[in-house]
Short mmCIF file of C-alpha atoms in Angstrom, two decimals:
data_model
loop_
_atom_site.label_atom_id
_atom_site.label_comp_id
_atom_site.label_asym_id
_atom_site.label_seq_id
_atom_site.Cartn_x
_atom_site.Cartn_y
_atom_site.Cartn_z
CA MET A 6 -0.15 0.11 0.09
CA ARG A 7 1.37 3.62 -0.70
CA THR A 8 1.87 5.48 2.68
CA PHE A 9 2.99 8.57 4.00
CA VAL A 10 3.37 10.22 7.02
CA ALA A 11 2.41 13.18 7.91
CA LEU A 12 1.56 16.27 10.95
CA GLN A 13 -1.30 16.65 11.21
CA LEU A 14 -2.52 19.95 11.37
CA PRO A 15 -4.58 21.82 14.23
CA GLU A 16 -8.14 22.62 13.41
CA GLY A 17 -8.30 26.09 13.25
CA PHE A 18 -4.90 26.17 11.09
CA THR A 19 -6.79 24.06 8.14
CA PHE A 20 -9.76 26.33 8.58
CA ASP A 21 -8.32 29.40 7.44
CA ALA A 22 -5.92 27.63 5.34
CA ALA A 23 -9.00 26.99 3.07
CA ALA A 24 -10.14 30.45 3.23
CA PHE A 25 -7.13 31.32 2.37
CA ALA A 26 -6.90 28.89 -1.05
CA ARG A 27 -10.42 30.24 -1.37
CA CYS A 28 -8.95 33.74 -1.64
CA LEU A 29 -6.53 32.27 -4.08
CA SER A 30 -8.75 30.85 -6.11
CA ALA A 31 -10.44 33.53 -7.25
CA SER A 32 -7.26 35.14 -8.96
CA VAL A 33 -5.75 30.98 -9.50
CA GLU A 34 -7.05 29.22 -11.60
CA GLY A 35 -6.00 24.83 -10.49
CA ARG A 36 -7.50 21.61 -9.05
CA PHE A 37 -7.53 22.60 -5.56
CA LEU A 38 -7.61 20.22 -2.59
CA PRO A 39 -10.43 19.77 -0.46
CA LYS A 40 -9.45 21.04 3.01
CA GLU A 41 -9.43 17.55 4.81
CA THR A 42 -6.74 16.57 2.68
CA TYR A 43 -4.89 19.17 4.29
CA HIS A 44 -1.50 17.93 6.03
CA LEU A 45 2.36 18.80 6.43
CA THR A 46 4.16 15.11 5.21
CA LEU A 47 7.80 14.24 7.18
CA ALA A 48 7.78 11.51 5.27
CA PHE A 49 6.67 9.22 1.80
CA LEU A 50 7.04 5.58 2.62
CA GLY A 51 5.13 4.58 -1.14
CA GLU A 52 4.21 1.49 -1.23
CA ILE A 53 4.83 -0.99 1.85
CA ASP A 54 3.34 -4.39 3.26
CA GLU A 55 1.94 -5.43 6.51
CA ALA A 56 4.86 -5.69 7.42
CA GLY A 57 6.38 -2.70 6.45
CA VAL A 58 3.00 -1.16 8.17
CA ALA A 59 4.32 -3.17 11.63
CA ALA A 60 7.42 -0.91 11.17
CA ALA A 61 6.68 2.25 9.65
CA THR A 62 4.08 2.26 13.23
CA GLN A 63 7.88 1.81 14.72
CA ALA A 64 9.28 4.26 14.09
CA VAL A 65 6.32 7.08 14.45
CA ASP A 66 5.77 5.65 18.23
CA ALA A 67 9.58 6.17 18.94
CA ALA A 68 10.42 9.40 16.71
CA CYS A 69 6.47 11.01 18.65
CA GLU A 70 8.28 10.03 22.25
CA ALA A 71 8.27 12.40 24.34
CA VAL A 72 7.22 14.83 21.95
CA PRO A 73 5.99 18.31 22.74
CA PRO A 74 3.15 19.97 20.71
CA VAL A 75 4.53 21.87 17.21
CA PRO A 76 4.20 25.07 16.18
CA VAL A 77 3.31 25.65 12.82
CA ARG A 78 3.31 29.29 11.15
CA SER A 79 3.31 30.10 7.69
CA ASP A 80 6.47 30.91 5.72
CA GLY A 81 4.48 32.22 2.45
CA LEU A 82 2.99 30.94 -0.54
CA GLY A 83 5.48 29.08 -3.26
CA LYS A 84 4.76 26.23 -6.03
CA PHE A 85 7.13 23.06 -7.22
CA GLY A 86 6.64 23.17 -11.42
CA ARG A 87 5.59 25.52 -13.72
CA ALA A 88 3.85 27.92 -14.24
CA SER A 89 1.45 27.41 -16.18
CA ASP A 90 1.50 24.22 -14.02
CA ALA A 91 2.45 23.45 -10.90
CA THR A 92 1.42 22.36 -7.14
CA LEU A 93 0.80 25.39 -5.22
CA TRP A 94 1.79 25.26 -1.50
CA LEU A 95 1.68 27.22 1.33
CA GLY A 96 5.29 27.07 3.39
CA ILE A 97 5.56 26.33 6.95
CA ALA A 98 8.35 28.24 8.38
CA ALA A 99 10.91 25.85 8.90
CA ASP A 100 10.50 25.58 13.56
CA PRO A 101 13.74 23.58 15.68
CA ALA A 102 10.98 21.47 16.48
CA LEU A 103 9.06 20.45 13.55
CA MET A 104 12.96 20.22 11.81
CA ASN A 105 13.60 18.00 14.67
CA LEU A 106 10.43 15.80 15.12
CA ALA A 107 10.94 15.21 10.67
CA ALA A 108 14.10 14.32 11.27
CA ARG A 109 13.43 11.87 14.48
CA LEU A 110 10.89 10.02 11.83
CA ARG A 111 13.87 10.03 9.23
CA ASP A 112 16.48 7.86 11.24
CA GLU A 113 13.83 6.03 13.23
CA LEU A 114 12.15 4.83 9.55
CA SER A 115 16.51 4.26 8.51
CA ALA A 116 16.61 1.90 11.45
CA ARG A 117 13.86 -0.30 10.77
CA GLY A 118 15.30 -1.11 7.56
CA LEU A 119 12.12 1.80 6.02
CA ALA A 120 12.86 3.47 2.62
CA PHE A 121 11.68 7.03 2.42
CA ASP A 122 11.37 9.87 -0.17
CA GLU A 123 14.81 11.51 0.38
CA LYS A 124 14.45 14.97 -0.95
CA PRO A 125 15.28 17.71 1.46
CA PHE A 126 12.36 18.21 4.13
CA LYS A 127 10.81 20.82 2.62
CA PRO A 128 7.95 22.30 5.10
CA HIS A 129 5.08 23.10 3.05
CA VAL A 130 0.87 21.93 3.10
CA THR A 131 -0.52 21.25 -1.13
CA LEU A 132 -3.63 23.24 -1.50
CA ALA A 133 -4.05 22.94 -5.14
CA ARG A 134 -2.51 20.44 -7.96
CA ARG A 135 -2.14 21.96 -12.23
CA ALA A 136 -2.40 25.18 -10.83
CA ARG A 137 -1.92 28.59 -13.83
CA ILE A 138 -0.12 30.92 -11.83
CA PRO A 139 -0.98 34.57 -13.00
CA LYS A 140 1.76 36.34 -14.14
CA ARG A 141 -0.12 39.61 -12.81
CA ASP A 142 0.34 40.05 -8.39
CA LEU A 143 -2.14 38.06 -6.32
CA PRO A 144 -4.21 40.16 -4.10
CA PRO A 145 -4.14 40.63 -0.06
CA LEU A 146 -3.78 37.12 1.32
CA ALA A 147 -4.90 36.82 4.69
CA PHE A 148 -1.52 33.70 5.73
CA PRO A 149 -3.00 31.80 8.61
CA ARG A 150 -2.70 32.15 12.20
CA ASP A 151 0.23 30.51 14.30
CA ASP A 152 -1.14 27.63 15.93
CA GLU A 153 0.41 23.78 16.95
CA ALA A 154 -0.23 20.41 16.03
CA VAL A 155 -0.60 18.43 18.28
CA ALA A 156 -0.46 14.59 15.89
CA VAL A 157 1.58 13.22 14.01
CA THR A 158 0.27 9.75 11.32
CA LEU A 159 0.35 6.96 9.53
CA PHE A 160 -1.75 7.31 6.57
CA LYS A 161 -2.93 4.98 3.81
CA SER A 162 -2.57 6.56 -0.13
CA THR A 163 -5.30 5.73 -2.23
CA LEU A 164 -5.20 7.47 -5.41
CA GLU A 165 -8.62 7.64 -7.33
CA ARG A 166 -9.67 9.50 -10.73
CA GLU A 167 -11.10 12.18 -8.41
CA GLY A 168 -7.62 12.99 -6.17
CA ALA A 169 -5.95 11.03 -3.43
CA VAL A 170 -7.96 9.17 -0.09
CA TYR A 171 -5.85 9.43 3.22
CA LYS A 172 -7.25 6.56 5.18
CA PRO A 173 -5.02 7.20 9.03
CA LEU A 174 -3.67 3.50 9.53
CA HIS A 175 -2.07 4.82 12.80
CA THR A 176 -2.00 8.03 15.02
CA VAL A 177 0.03 9.47 17.84
CA GLU A 178 -0.34 12.55 19.66
CA LEU A 179 2.00 14.95 20.98
CA ALA A 180 2.09 15.25 24.86
CA GLY A 181 5.92 16.24 25.81
#
């Protein structure tokens, strides 16, 4: 099954990010994602079997042990790809607590022999796919208010015609 580990965004931040995306969609064409899909990927594992799920669950548990809630702060708007066909994202500030959590998780996955996408960690929340970014300035946008994330989840991702569907497989609450 196709899997990834993500920091779940707090409800208030998700609500604000959805409002931000709605305002953005007035100026940018593309397939804007539903707020229920918003998350911050810490590690993309790709295809793993049941034994891999068990190992990933252990890695998430170990990485999150004694970790307090993680600050989540907006840090601009960005894109992957060409302006005519981009993945549009909301940047998340590289807070030391967030960066340490991602590094711990990746260390725990490696220690269990699990492969993951090793691209450098770039904290972001995907807002739209196949976006066509205009050459003109965007209107003023109200970025989401700062918040704290309190859960990390191992997700199964199923690609469907309408987009990806995420099913939580294992969640750890951050408590410190």
